[in-house]
Each structure stands twice: as structure tokens, then as C-alpha cells.
Amino acid sequence: SLMPALDALLHVAGKFGVQDVMLGMSHRGRMNVLANLFGKEYKIIFAEFQGKSIYPKSMHISGDVKYHLGSSVDSTFGGQKMHLSMLPNPSHLEAVNPVVIGKVRSKQSKLEGDKKSEAVGILLHGDAAFAGQGLVMETLLLANLEGYGTQGTIHIVVNNQIGFTTAPGCSRSSPYSSDVTKMIQAPVFHVNGDDPEAVVWVAQLAMQYRQIFKKDVVIDLVCYRRYGHNEMDEPDFTQPLMYKVIKQQTSTREIYANKLVGEGVMSADQAQTLYADFQAHLQTAFAQATNYESTK
């Protein structure tokens, strides 16, 4: 649901004449954003998983791990041409926040009056890090200051309801991970990640709020993490009850496909064909990755 949310944000931004969008996020979900929003080819991502470099051999650059890499692309959303940039970020989760804000502020320094809102920062956070890392609060405290503000930042908290292995009740004193934003009186929209259409509606509302009121706004995307924190993590060891429920949970894709079938938008066969075609596309890209070599 994060991908349609970002798409909705950018389409509304385009209608407001936004020309520059800067994104910052940690490692989790970055492959998804780079592939689906920035158009990074799947064969390149698979090649990186096979240990290949995205740089030409002639450059003699080792690069960085695939989860840290940034990207930039020119695209069109809502009828508006805009430049998207994903800032590189090490696995220090929220470290990129002030960097994004600084870049947005720099872009806005070249714009006059209401034109300043045509440069937007979007920050994607993890729930535990958003509540627990001091850098988040420090950056939020600058939001409404004349010398530092950027006419509002869009925050999306990808709320997996668990940190690394810690339940919310053992990692923070507030009910919601987004409660830290109360100190700047930012509105928070809590939305069910298993309801993509609700997520899109909230994303559209959030961008409209930012463009009209020039203030920060938060989307608390309430979801779950189906697998472990990393390749070596077995979540059943630390959260056996939670993961017993998660294993029985129908995926968001299946829930939405069943909804569309039930509403007569598409048949069950059409939904399955879409899924099968995309799996075939990924399989082709995986095969192409074997011989991939960067030339640019």
C-alpha cells in the first residue's frame, strides 16, 4: 500500500505545480520504492543481489550495499513534470531526515513567495525509530522556524507494530509511534495498510493539507512485517503469538484482488493472470541479471 500512497501524493503534488520532490528513508522498503517509483530495472536489482556492481568496471568504484543507494529521475505526475530524488542513506534509519530537509530548504531558497511550496520533502519512517530516535524530535523542532522551515514535510510511518524484536509496549510510553509529532501540532492520519483505497485517499488529503497550510503532516500506515527483520532473523523466536496470527493473515494483494472480484471490477481469472504475468516478468529479469554488466 505504500506504493499507491506515494503515487497518490505525487499526483496531487503535480496538480499543485510541485517541481521537486526529495525522499528520505531507511533501508526497509527501499528496493520497492526504487523499482516502482524511480523505475530502477529489476534486472539491476537482482544483479546487485548477485554481488555485481552497478558502476562500470572502468570507474573502479566498489559502491555501497543495495539498501543504501539513492536515485533520481525526471517524471510526470498529475500533468506536471517533476524531478524526484531519493537520497542515499546508511542503515542509521532516521539519519537522512535533516539531510532531506536541508536539501528542500536549499531548493526553496531559489524560489519566491508561494513558489517555495513547489519543492517538497517526503520522509518515510519506521515506527520504532520514529518514536525512539532523538534525531526525529530534533528535526521536527525545526519544522515551523522561519530560518529552517520547508513549508511542511510529508511523513509516512510504515508502522509494522514492532521494532527489531520489541513490542510497542516495551519500547515507548505513548500509545502511538507518531505521538512525538504532537509537539508541533501536526495532524496524524492513522490508516489500515490492508485497505489500499483508504491509504490512497489519506495520501491525497495529506498532500492537499501540506500545500494549503504549509505544515508537516503524518500518515501512520498501520501494517505488519510478514517476515523477519533480516535474512537471519526468525521472528517466531521473539514474537511467537504475533507471528502465529501473521501467518494466517491474507496478504494485502489477495484482499484487494478479492474486493475487486466481489465488486465485479475484474474476474478471478483476470486477477490471477495479472499476478502470473508479473511473476513471469520478474523471472525474466532474474535470468537477465546473470549477464548484466553496467555500461553507464
PDB file of C-alpha atoms in Angstrom:
ATOM      1  CA  SER A   1       0.000   0.000   0.000  1.00  0.00           C
ATOM      2  CA  LEU A   2       2.998   2.312   0.367  1.00  0.00           C
ATOM      3  CA  MET A   3       3.475   2.444  -3.392  1.00  0.00           C
ATOM      4  CA  PRO A   4      -0.044   3.636  -4.284  1.00  0.00           C
ATOM      5  CA  ALA A   5       0.289   6.104  -1.379  1.00  0.00           C
ATOM      6  CA  LEU A   6       3.440   7.628  -2.872  1.00  0.00           C
ATOM      7  CA  ASP A   7       1.873   7.650  -6.327  1.00  0.00           C
ATOM      8  CA  ALA A   8      -1.189   9.479  -4.949  1.00  0.00           C
ATOM      9  CA  LEU A   9       0.987  12.005  -3.114  1.00  0.00           C
ATOM     10  CA  LEU A  10       2.867  12.848  -6.295  1.00  0.00           C
ATOM     11  CA  HIS A  11      -0.245  13.128  -8.466  1.00  0.00           C
ATOM     12  CA  VAL A  12      -1.764  15.642  -6.066  1.00  0.00           C
ATOM     13  CA  ALA A  13       1.578  17.430  -5.811  1.00  0.00           C
ATOM     14  CA  GLY A  14       1.664  17.699  -9.593  1.00  0.00           C
ATOM     15  CA  LYS A  15      -1.722  19.402  -9.636  1.00  0.00           C
ATOM     16  CA  PHE A  16      -0.311  21.989  -7.219  1.00  0.00           C
ATOM     17  CA  GLY A  17       2.617  22.627  -9.556  1.00  0.00           C
ATOM     18  CA  VAL A  18       5.282  20.867  -7.480  1.00  0.00           C
ATOM     19  CA  GLN A  19       8.519  20.503  -9.448  1.00  0.00           C
ATOM     20  CA  ASP A  20      10.995  18.983  -6.981  1.00  0.00           C
ATOM     21  CA  VAL A  21      10.394  16.105  -4.573  1.00  0.00           C
ATOM     22  CA  MET A  22      13.096  14.789  -2.267  1.00  0.00           C
ATOM     23  CA  LEU A  23      12.617  11.473  -0.471  1.00  0.00           C
ATOM     24  CA  GLY A  24      14.442  10.081   2.504  1.00  0.00           C
ATOM     25  CA  MET A  25      14.037   6.633   4.048  1.00  0.00           C
ATOM     26  CA  SER A  26      15.928   3.872   5.772  1.00  0.00           C
ATOM     27  CA  HIS A  27      16.767   0.535   4.172  1.00  0.00           C
ATOM     28  CA  ARG A  28      13.476  -1.339   4.657  1.00  0.00           C
ATOM     29  CA  GLY A  29      11.285  -0.981   1.561  1.00  0.00           C
ATOM     30  CA  ARG A  30      13.910   0.911  -0.420  1.00  0.00           C
ATOM     31  CA  MET A  31      14.111  -1.715  -3.194  1.00  0.00           C
ATOM     32  CA  ASN A  32      10.355  -1.429  -3.619  1.00  0.00           C
ATOM     33  CA  VAL A  33      10.440   2.370  -3.878  1.00  0.00           C
ATOM     34  CA  LEU A  34      13.414   2.422  -6.246  1.00  0.00           C
ATOM     35  CA  ALA A  35      11.790  -0.133  -8.548  1.00  0.00           C
ATOM     36  CA  ASN A  36       8.211   1.101  -8.571  1.00  0.00           C
ATOM     37  CA  LEU A  37       8.620   4.856  -8.177  1.00  0.00           C
ATOM     38  CA  PHE A  38      12.016   5.547  -9.698  1.00  0.00           C
ATOM     39  CA  GLY A  39      11.853   2.890 -12.401  1.00  0.00           C
ATOM     40  CA  LYS A  40      15.053   1.087 -11.409  1.00  0.00           C
ATOM     41  CA  GLU A  41      15.146  -2.054 -13.531  1.00  0.00           C
ATOM     42  CA  TYR A  42      14.523  -5.343 -11.752  1.00  0.00           C
ATOM     43  CA  LYS A  43      17.438  -6.977 -13.548  1.00  0.00           C
ATOM     44  CA  ILE A  44      19.774  -4.390 -11.999  1.00  0.00           C
ATOM     45  CA  ILE A  45      18.391  -5.026  -8.523  1.00  0.00           C
ATOM     46  CA  PHE A  46      18.742  -8.790  -8.980  1.00  0.00           C
ATOM     47  CA  ALA A  47      22.292  -8.277 -10.271  1.00  0.00           C
ATOM     48  CA  GLU A  48      23.125  -6.364  -7.089  1.00  0.00           C
ATOM     49  CA  PHE A  49      21.830  -9.303  -5.048  1.00  0.00           C
ATOM     50  CA  GLN A  50      24.257 -11.470  -7.012  1.00  0.00           C
ATOM     51  CA  GLY A  51      27.120  -9.217  -5.947  1.00  0.00           C
ATOM     52  CA  LYS A  52      27.541  -7.270  -9.196  1.00  0.00           C
ATOM     53  CA  SER A  53      28.396  -3.559  -9.186  1.00  0.00           C
ATOM     54  CA  ILE A  54      26.043  -1.000 -10.710  1.00  0.00           C
ATOM     55  CA  TYR A  55      29.093   1.009 -11.810  1.00  0.00           C
ATOM     56  CA  PRO A  56      31.210   0.332 -14.944  1.00  0.00           C
ATOM     57  CA  LYS A  57      34.425  -1.555 -14.214  1.00  0.00           C
ATOM     58  CA  SER A  58      36.421   1.328 -15.678  1.00  0.00           C
ATOM     59  CA  MET A  59      35.355   3.538 -12.764  1.00  0.00           C
ATOM     60  CA  HIS A  60      36.918   1.201 -10.144  1.00  0.00           C
ATOM     61  CA  ILE A  61      34.155   2.018  -7.641  1.00  0.00           C
ATOM     62  CA  SER A  62      33.056  -0.577  -5.121  1.00  0.00           C
ATOM     63  CA  GLY A  63      29.867   1.367  -4.311  1.00  0.00           C
ATOM     64  CA  ASP A  64      27.642   0.691  -1.351  1.00  0.00           C
ATOM     65  CA  VAL A  65      25.195  -2.002  -0.338  1.00  0.00           C
ATOM     66  CA  LYS A  66      21.980  -2.018  -2.359  1.00  0.00           C
ATOM     67  CA  TYR A  67      19.834  -0.928   0.589  1.00  0.00           C
ATOM     68  CA  HIS A  68      21.704   2.384   0.944  1.00  0.00           C
ATOM     69  CA  LEU A  69      21.726   3.622  -2.639  1.00  0.00           C
ATOM     70  CA  GLY A  70      19.900   6.700  -3.856  1.00  0.00           C
ATOM     71  CA  SER A  71      18.499   7.575  -7.248  1.00  0.00           C
ATOM     72  CA  SER A  72      16.998  10.437  -9.218  1.00  0.00           C
ATOM     73  CA  VAL A  73      14.605  10.585 -12.134  1.00  0.00           C
ATOM     74  CA  ASP A  74      12.542  13.069 -14.107  1.00  0.00           C
ATOM     75  CA  SER A  75       8.916  12.026 -14.358  1.00  0.00           C
ATOM     76  CA  THR A  76       5.391  13.377 -14.793  1.00  0.00           C
ATOM     77  CA  PHE A  77       2.646  13.214 -12.172  1.00  0.00           C
ATOM     78  CA  GLY A  78      -0.691  14.982 -12.312  1.00  0.00           C
ATOM     79  CA  GLY A  79       0.274  16.555 -15.610  1.00  0.00           C
ATOM     80  CA  GLN A  80       3.349  18.210 -14.045  1.00  0.00           C
ATOM     81  CA  LYS A  81       6.960  17.421 -14.864  1.00  0.00           C
ATOM     82  CA  MET A  82       8.933  16.948 -11.679  1.00  0.00           C
ATOM     83  CA  HIS A  83      12.331  15.797 -10.521  1.00  0.00           C
ATOM     84  CA  LEU A  84      12.386  13.032  -7.916  1.00  0.00           C
ATOM     85  CA  SER A  85      15.446  12.280  -5.843  1.00  0.00           C
ATOM     86  CA  MET A  86      15.987   9.542  -3.287  1.00  0.00           C
ATOM     87  CA  LEU A  87      18.864  10.487  -1.012  1.00  0.00           C
ATOM     88  CA  PRO A  88      21.421   7.805  -0.145  1.00  0.00           C
ATOM     89  CA  ASN A  89      21.222   6.726   3.473  1.00  0.00           C
ATOM     90  CA  PRO A  90      23.278   4.334   5.593  1.00  0.00           C
ATOM     91  CA  SER A  91      21.489   1.914   7.895  1.00  0.00           C
ATOM     92  CA  HIS A  92      21.181   4.583  10.551  1.00  0.00           C
ATOM     93  CA  LEU A  93      17.461   4.769   9.944  1.00  0.00           C
ATOM     94  CA  GLU A  94      16.470   8.393  10.580  1.00  0.00           C
ATOM     95  CA  ALA A  95      19.894   9.941   9.861  1.00  0.00           C
ATOM     96  CA  VAL A  96      18.747  11.137   6.455  1.00  0.00           C
ATOM     97  CA  ASN A  97      15.919  13.308   7.849  1.00  0.00           C
ATOM     98  CA  PRO A  98      17.802  16.610   8.313  1.00  0.00           C
ATOM     99  CA  VAL A  99      19.685  15.996   5.065  1.00  0.00           C
ATOM    100  CA  VAL A 100      16.410  15.857   3.114  1.00  0.00           C
ATOM    101  CA  ILE A 101      15.064  18.918   4.943  1.00  0.00           C
ATOM    102  CA  GLY A 102      18.289  20.797   4.179  1.00  0.00           C
ATOM    103  CA  LYS A 103      18.107  19.927   0.515  1.00  0.00           C
ATOM    104  CA  VAL A 104      14.469  21.031   0.303  1.00  0.00           C
ATOM    105  CA  ARG A 105      15.351  24.301   2.055  1.00  0.00           C
ATOM    106  CA  SER A 106      18.194  24.844  -0.408  1.00  0.00           C
ATOM    107  CA  LYS A 107      15.871  24.288  -3.366  1.00  0.00           C
ATOM    108  CA  GLN A 108      13.309  26.660  -1.885  1.00  0.00           C
ATOM    109  CA  SER A 109      15.923  29.395  -1.408  1.00  0.00           C
ATOM    110  CA  LYS A 110      15.887  29.832  -5.191  1.00  0.00           C
ATOM    111  CA  LEU A 111      12.098  30.230  -5.292  1.00  0.00           C
ATOM    112  CA  GLU A 112       9.964  33.242  -4.396  1.00  0.00           C
ATOM    113  CA  GLY A 113       6.829  33.503  -2.239  1.00  0.00           C
ATOM    114  CA  ASP A 114       4.239  30.800  -2.836  1.00  0.00           C
ATOM    115  CA  LYS A 115       6.598  29.157  -5.330  1.00  0.00           C
ATOM    116  CA  LYS A 116       8.593  27.805  -2.382  1.00  0.00           C
ATOM    117  CA  SER A 117       5.972  25.117  -1.812  1.00  0.00           C
ATOM    118  CA  GLU A 118       6.865  23.660  -5.223  1.00  0.00           C
ATOM    119  CA  ALA A 119       9.768  21.854  -3.532  1.00  0.00           C
ATOM    120  CA  VAL A 120       8.595  19.083  -1.180  1.00  0.00           C
ATOM    121  CA  GLY A 121      10.263  16.687   1.217  1.00  0.00           C
ATOM    122  CA  ILE A 122       8.780  13.244   1.894  1.00  0.00           C
ATOM    123  CA  LEU A 123      10.226  11.213   4.759  1.00  0.00           C
ATOM    124  CA  LEU A 124       9.494   7.517   5.257  1.00  0.00           C
ATOM    125  CA  HIS A 125       9.998   6.256   8.789  1.00  0.00           C
ATOM    126  CA  GLY A 126       9.886   3.035  10.732  1.00  0.00           C
ATOM    127  CA  ASP A 127       7.577   3.083  13.748  1.00  0.00           C
ATOM    128  CA  ALA A 128      10.131   2.185  16.435  1.00  0.00           C
ATOM    129  CA  ALA A 129      12.789   4.541  15.064  1.00  0.00           C
ATOM    130  CA  PHE A 130      10.286   7.388  14.673  1.00  0.00           C
ATOM    131  CA  ALA A 131       9.330   7.105  18.333  1.00  0.00           C
ATOM    132  CA  GLY A 132      12.772   6.287  19.687  1.00  0.00           C
ATOM    133  CA  GLN A 133      15.463   8.242  17.875  1.00  0.00           C
ATOM    134  CA  GLY A 134      16.255  11.736  19.103  1.00  0.00           C
ATOM    135  CA  LEU A 135      17.128  12.927  15.624  1.00  0.00           C
ATOM    136  CA  VAL A 136      13.422  12.724  14.741  1.00  0.00           C
ATOM    137  CA  MET A 137      12.442  15.146  17.503  1.00  0.00           C
ATOM    138  CA  GLU A 138      15.345  17.471  16.710  1.00  0.00           C
ATOM    139  CA  THR A 139      14.288  17.681  13.072  1.00  0.00           C
ATOM    140  CA  LEU A 140      10.613  18.154  13.948  1.00  0.00           C
ATOM    141  CA  LEU A 141      11.502  21.055  16.253  1.00  0.00           C
ATOM    142  CA  LEU A 142      12.866  22.956  13.241  1.00  0.00           C
ATOM    143  CA  ALA A 143       9.681  22.482  11.194  1.00  0.00           C
ATOM    144  CA  ASN A 144       7.971  25.790  11.961  1.00  0.00           C
ATOM    145  CA  LEU A 145      11.021  28.018  12.432  1.00  0.00           C
ATOM    146  CA  GLU A 146      11.473  30.821   9.930  1.00  0.00           C
ATOM    147  CA  GLY A 147      15.145  30.085   9.459  1.00  0.00           C
ATOM    148  CA  TYR A 148      14.734  26.338   8.904  1.00  0.00           C
ATOM    149  CA  GLY A 149      11.177  25.501   7.862  1.00  0.00           C
ATOM    150  CA  THR A 150      10.346  23.994   4.477  1.00  0.00           C
ATOM    151  CA  GLN A 151       6.620  24.763   4.224  1.00  0.00           C
ATOM    152  CA  GLY A 152       5.747  21.345   5.574  1.00  0.00           C
ATOM    153  CA  THR A 153       7.121  17.827   5.271  1.00  0.00           C
ATOM    154  CA  ILE A 154       5.097  14.709   4.467  1.00  0.00           C
ATOM    155  CA  HIS A 155       5.894  11.942   6.962  1.00  0.00           C
ATOM    156  CA  ILE A 156       4.871   8.341   6.320  1.00  0.00           C
ATOM    157  CA  VAL A 157       5.377   5.999   9.261  1.00  0.00           C
ATOM    158  CA  VAL A 158       5.475   2.438   7.929  1.00  0.00           C
ATOM    159  CA  ASN A 159       4.113   1.047  11.158  1.00  0.00           C
ATOM    160  CA  ASN A 160       4.988  -2.646  11.419  1.00  0.00           C
ATOM    161  CA  GLN A 161       3.963  -2.562  15.097  1.00  0.00           C
ATOM    162  CA  ILE A 162       7.333  -3.961  16.092  1.00  0.00           C
ATOM    163  CA  GLY A 163      10.865  -2.605  16.203  1.00  0.00           C
ATOM    164  CA  PHE A 164      13.620  -5.154  15.672  1.00  0.00           C
ATOM    165  CA  THR A 165      12.145  -7.690  18.085  1.00  0.00           C
ATOM    166  CA  THR A 166      10.369  -5.431  20.587  1.00  0.00           C
ATOM    167  CA  ALA A 167       6.625  -4.948  21.008  1.00  0.00           C
ATOM    168  CA  PRO A 168       5.425  -1.300  21.208  1.00  0.00           C
ATOM    169  CA  GLY A 169       4.502  -1.590  24.893  1.00  0.00           C
ATOM    170  CA  CYS A 170       8.126  -2.382  25.722  1.00  0.00           C
ATOM    171  CA  SER A 171       9.717   0.345  23.604  1.00  0.00           C
ATOM    172  CA  ARG A 172       7.737   3.565  24.168  1.00  0.00           C
ATOM    173  CA  SER A 173       5.438   5.191  26.717  1.00  0.00           C
ATOM    174  CA  SER A 174       2.900   6.628  24.257  1.00  0.00           C
ATOM    175  CA  PRO A 175       0.007   4.807  22.547  1.00  0.00           C
ATOM    176  CA  TYR A 176       1.127   5.674  19.025  1.00  0.00           C
ATOM    177  CA  SER A 177       4.594   5.823  17.492  1.00  0.00           C
ATOM    178  CA  SER A 178       3.524   9.080  15.826  1.00  0.00           C
ATOM    179  CA  ASP A 179       2.767  10.814  19.142  1.00  0.00           C
ATOM    180  CA  VAL A 180       6.071  12.740  19.021  1.00  0.00           C
ATOM    181  CA  THR A 181       4.552  14.932  16.290  1.00  0.00           C
ATOM    182  CA  LYS A 182       2.048  16.340  18.795  1.00  0.00           C
ATOM    183  CA  MET A 183       4.756  18.785  19.863  1.00  0.00           C
ATOM    184  CA  ILE A 184       4.388  20.611  16.539  1.00  0.00           C
ATOM    185  CA  GLN A 185       0.609  20.033  16.377  1.00  0.00           C
ATOM    186  CA  ALA A 186       0.898  18.118  13.111  1.00  0.00           C
ATOM    187  CA  PRO A 187      -2.208  16.204  12.048  1.00  0.00           C
ATOM    188  CA  VAL A 188      -1.810  12.416  12.024  1.00  0.00           C
ATOM    189  CA  PHE A 189      -3.889  10.114   9.830  1.00  0.00           C
ATOM    190  CA  HIS A 190      -3.938   6.515  11.087  1.00  0.00           C
ATOM    191  CA  VAL A 191      -4.881   4.227   8.199  1.00  0.00           C
ATOM    192  CA  ASN A 192      -5.144   0.464   7.685  1.00  0.00           C
ATOM    193  CA  GLY A 193      -2.406  -0.751   5.348  1.00  0.00           C
ATOM    194  CA  ASP A 194      -4.651  -3.619   4.226  1.00  0.00           C
ATOM    195  CA  ASP A 195      -7.067  -1.092   2.673  1.00  0.00           C
ATOM    196  CA  PRO A 196      -5.192   0.411  -0.323  1.00  0.00           C
ATOM    197  CA  GLU A 197      -8.043   2.709  -1.351  1.00  0.00           C
ATOM    198  CA  ALA A 198      -8.241   4.213   2.144  1.00  0.00           C
ATOM    199  CA  VAL A 199      -4.461   4.671   2.072  1.00  0.00           C
ATOM    200  CA  VAL A 200      -4.669   6.496  -1.271  1.00  0.00           C
ATOM    201  CA  TRP A 201      -7.472   8.749  -0.002  1.00  0.00           C
ATOM    202  CA  VAL A 202      -5.427   9.677   3.074  1.00  0.00           C
ATOM    203  CA  ALA A 203      -2.328  10.339   0.937  1.00  0.00           C
ATOM    204  CA  GLN A 204      -4.292  12.702  -1.291  1.00  0.00           C
ATOM    205  CA  LEU A 205      -5.629  14.512   1.771  1.00  0.00           C
ATOM    206  CA  ALA A 206      -2.152  14.770   3.312  1.00  0.00           C
ATOM    207  CA  MET A 207      -0.617  16.432   0.264  1.00  0.00           C
ATOM    208  CA  GLN A 208      -3.530  18.838  -0.021  1.00  0.00           C
ATOM    209  CA  TYR A 209      -3.061  19.766   3.652  1.00  0.00           C
ATOM    210  CA  ARG A 210       0.637  20.419   3.153  1.00  0.00           C
ATOM    211  CA  GLN A 211       0.134  22.567   0.079  1.00  0.00           C
ATOM    212  CA  ILE A 212      -2.687  24.626   1.606  1.00  0.00           C
ATOM    213  CA  PHE A 213      -1.465  25.067   5.197  1.00  0.00           C
ATOM    214  CA  LYS A 214       2.321  24.755   4.636  1.00  0.00           C
ATOM    215  CA  LYS A 215       2.721  22.484   7.679  1.00  0.00           C
ATOM    216  CA  ASP A 216       4.010  18.997   8.434  1.00  0.00           C
ATOM    217  CA  VAL A 217       1.526  16.146   8.165  1.00  0.00           C
ATOM    218  CA  VAL A 218       1.839  12.493   9.169  1.00  0.00           C
ATOM    219  CA  ILE A 219       0.435   9.273   7.705  1.00  0.00           C
ATOM    220  CA  ASP A 220       0.562   6.385  10.185  1.00  0.00           C
ATOM    221  CA  LEU A 221       0.401   3.380   7.850  1.00  0.00           C
ATOM    222  CA  VAL A 222      -0.649   0.611  10.216  1.00  0.00           C
ATOM    223  CA  CYS A 223       0.547  -2.710   8.828  1.00  0.00           C
ATOM    224  CA  TYR A 224       2.752  -5.649   9.802  1.00  0.00           C
ATOM    225  CA  ARG A 225       6.025  -7.313   8.871  1.00  0.00           C
ATOM    226  CA  ARG A 226       5.383 -10.729   7.385  1.00  0.00           C
ATOM    227  CA  TYR A 227       8.983 -11.962   7.598  1.00  0.00           C
ATOM    228  CA  GLY A 228      11.882 -11.344   9.934  1.00  0.00           C
ATOM    229  CA  HIS A 229      13.869  -8.147  10.351  1.00  0.00           C
ATOM    230  CA  ASN A 230      16.610  -9.565   8.141  1.00  0.00           C
ATOM    231  CA  GLU A 231      17.631 -12.773   6.434  1.00  0.00           C
ATOM    232  CA  MET A 232      18.930 -14.261   9.692  1.00  0.00           C
ATOM    233  CA  ASP A 233      16.028 -13.273  11.922  1.00  0.00           C
ATOM    234  CA  GLU A 234      13.366 -15.807  12.862  1.00  0.00           C
ATOM    235  CA  PRO A 235      10.539 -13.721  14.395  1.00  0.00           C
ATOM    236  CA  ASP A 236       8.831 -16.764  15.906  1.00  0.00           C
ATOM    237  CA  PHE A 237      11.626 -16.858  18.485  1.00  0.00           C
ATOM    238  CA  THR A 238      10.780 -13.454  19.969  1.00  0.00           C
ATOM    239  CA  GLN A 239       7.150 -12.852  18.918  1.00  0.00           C
ATOM    240  CA  PRO A 240       5.521 -16.304  18.618  1.00  0.00           C
ATOM    241  CA  LEU A 241       1.927 -15.140  19.217  1.00  0.00           C
ATOM    242  CA  MET A 242       2.128 -12.216  16.794  1.00  0.00           C
ATOM    243  CA  TYR A 243       3.624 -14.337  14.042  1.00  0.00           C
ATOM    244  CA  LYS A 244       1.103 -17.100  14.518  1.00  0.00           C
ATOM    245  CA  VAL A 245      -1.530 -14.504  13.604  1.00  0.00           C
ATOM    246  CA  ILE A 246       0.532 -13.018  10.763  1.00  0.00           C
ATOM    247  CA  LYS A 247       0.995 -16.395   9.108  1.00  0.00           C
ATOM    248  CA  GLN A 248      -2.778 -16.747   8.924  1.00  0.00           C
ATOM    249  CA  GLN A 249      -3.271 -13.208   7.591  1.00  0.00           C
ATOM    250  CA  THR A 250      -4.330 -12.909   3.936  1.00  0.00           C
ATOM    251  CA  SER A 251      -1.915 -10.692   2.018  1.00  0.00           C
ATOM    252  CA  THR A 252      -2.896  -7.158   1.024  1.00  0.00           C
ATOM    253  CA  ARG A 253      -2.753  -8.127  -2.648  1.00  0.00           C
ATOM    254  CA  GLU A 254      -5.154 -11.021  -2.130  1.00  0.00           C
ATOM    255  CA  ILE A 255      -7.516  -8.927  -0.005  1.00  0.00           C
ATOM    256  CA  TYR A 256      -7.698  -6.225  -2.666  1.00  0.00           C
ATOM    257  CA  ALA A 257      -7.989  -8.704  -5.532  1.00  0.00           C
ATOM    258  CA  ASN A 258     -10.916 -10.391  -3.771  1.00  0.00           C
ATOM    259  CA  LYS A 259     -12.517  -6.974  -3.226  1.00  0.00           C
ATOM    260  CA  LEU A 260     -12.266  -6.119  -6.931  1.00  0.00           C
ATOM    261  CA  VAL A 261     -13.641  -9.510  -7.915  1.00  0.00           C
ATOM    262  CA  GLY A 262     -16.511  -9.128  -5.450  1.00  0.00           C
ATOM    263  CA  GLU A 263     -17.358  -5.701  -6.895  1.00  0.00           C
ATOM    264  CA  GLY A 264     -17.297  -7.033 -10.450  1.00  0.00           C
ATOM    265  CA  VAL A 265     -14.355  -4.838 -11.474  1.00  0.00           C
ATOM    266  CA  MET A 266     -12.452  -7.896 -12.696  1.00  0.00           C
ATOM    267  CA  SER A 267     -12.817 -11.641 -12.726  1.00  0.00           C
ATOM    268  CA  ALA A 268     -10.832 -14.020 -10.554  1.00  0.00           C
ATOM    269  CA  ASP A 269      -9.070 -15.254 -13.702  1.00  0.00           C
ATOM    270  CA  GLN A 270      -8.046 -11.722 -14.647  1.00  0.00           C
ATOM    271  CA  ALA A 271      -6.657 -11.102 -11.170  1.00  0.00           C
ATOM    272  CA  GLN A 272      -4.668 -14.333 -11.303  1.00  0.00           C
ATOM    273  CA  THR A 273      -3.383 -13.515 -14.803  1.00  0.00           C
ATOM    274  CA  LEU A 274      -2.086 -10.127 -13.609  1.00  0.00           C
ATOM    275  CA  TYR A 275      -0.240 -11.846 -10.790  1.00  0.00           C
ATOM    276  CA  ALA A 276       1.162 -14.609 -13.011  1.00  0.00           C
ATOM    277  CA  ASP A 277       2.286 -12.149 -15.699  1.00  0.00           C
ATOM    278  CA  PHE A 278       4.185 -10.075 -13.163  1.00  0.00           C
ATOM    279  CA  GLN A 279       5.836 -13.160 -11.671  1.00  0.00           C
ATOM    280  CA  ALA A 280       6.936 -14.127 -15.193  1.00  0.00           C
ATOM    281  CA  HIS A 281       8.306 -10.601 -15.700  1.00  0.00           C
ATOM    282  CA  LEU A 282      10.353 -10.923 -12.502  1.00  0.00           C
ATOM    283  CA  GLN A 283      11.620 -14.360 -13.536  1.00  0.00           C
ATOM    284  CA  THR A 284      12.802 -12.957 -16.875  1.00  0.00           C
ATOM    285  CA  ALA A 285      14.572 -10.085 -15.125  1.00  0.00           C
ATOM    286  CA  PHE A 286      16.202 -12.567 -12.731  1.00  0.00           C
ATOM    287  CA  ALA A 287      17.586 -14.532 -15.669  1.00  0.00           C
ATOM    288  CA  GLN A 288      18.845 -11.350 -17.345  1.00  0.00           C
ATOM    289  CA  ALA A 289      20.695 -10.353 -14.174  1.00  0.00           C
ATOM    290  CA  THR A 290      23.165 -13.211 -14.625  1.00  0.00           C
ATOM    291  CA  ASN A 291      24.831 -11.498 -17.581  1.00  0.00           C
ATOM    292  CA  TYR A 292      24.187  -7.905 -16.539  1.00  0.00           C
ATOM    293  CA  GLU A 293      27.135  -5.509 -16.740  1.00  0.00           C
ATOM    294  CA  SER A 294      26.822  -1.777 -16.190  1.00  0.00           C
ATOM    295  CA  THR A 295      27.943   0.477 -19.051  1.00  0.00           C
ATOM    296  CA  LYS A 296      26.892   3.854 -17.643  1.00  0.00           C
TER     297      LYS A 296
END
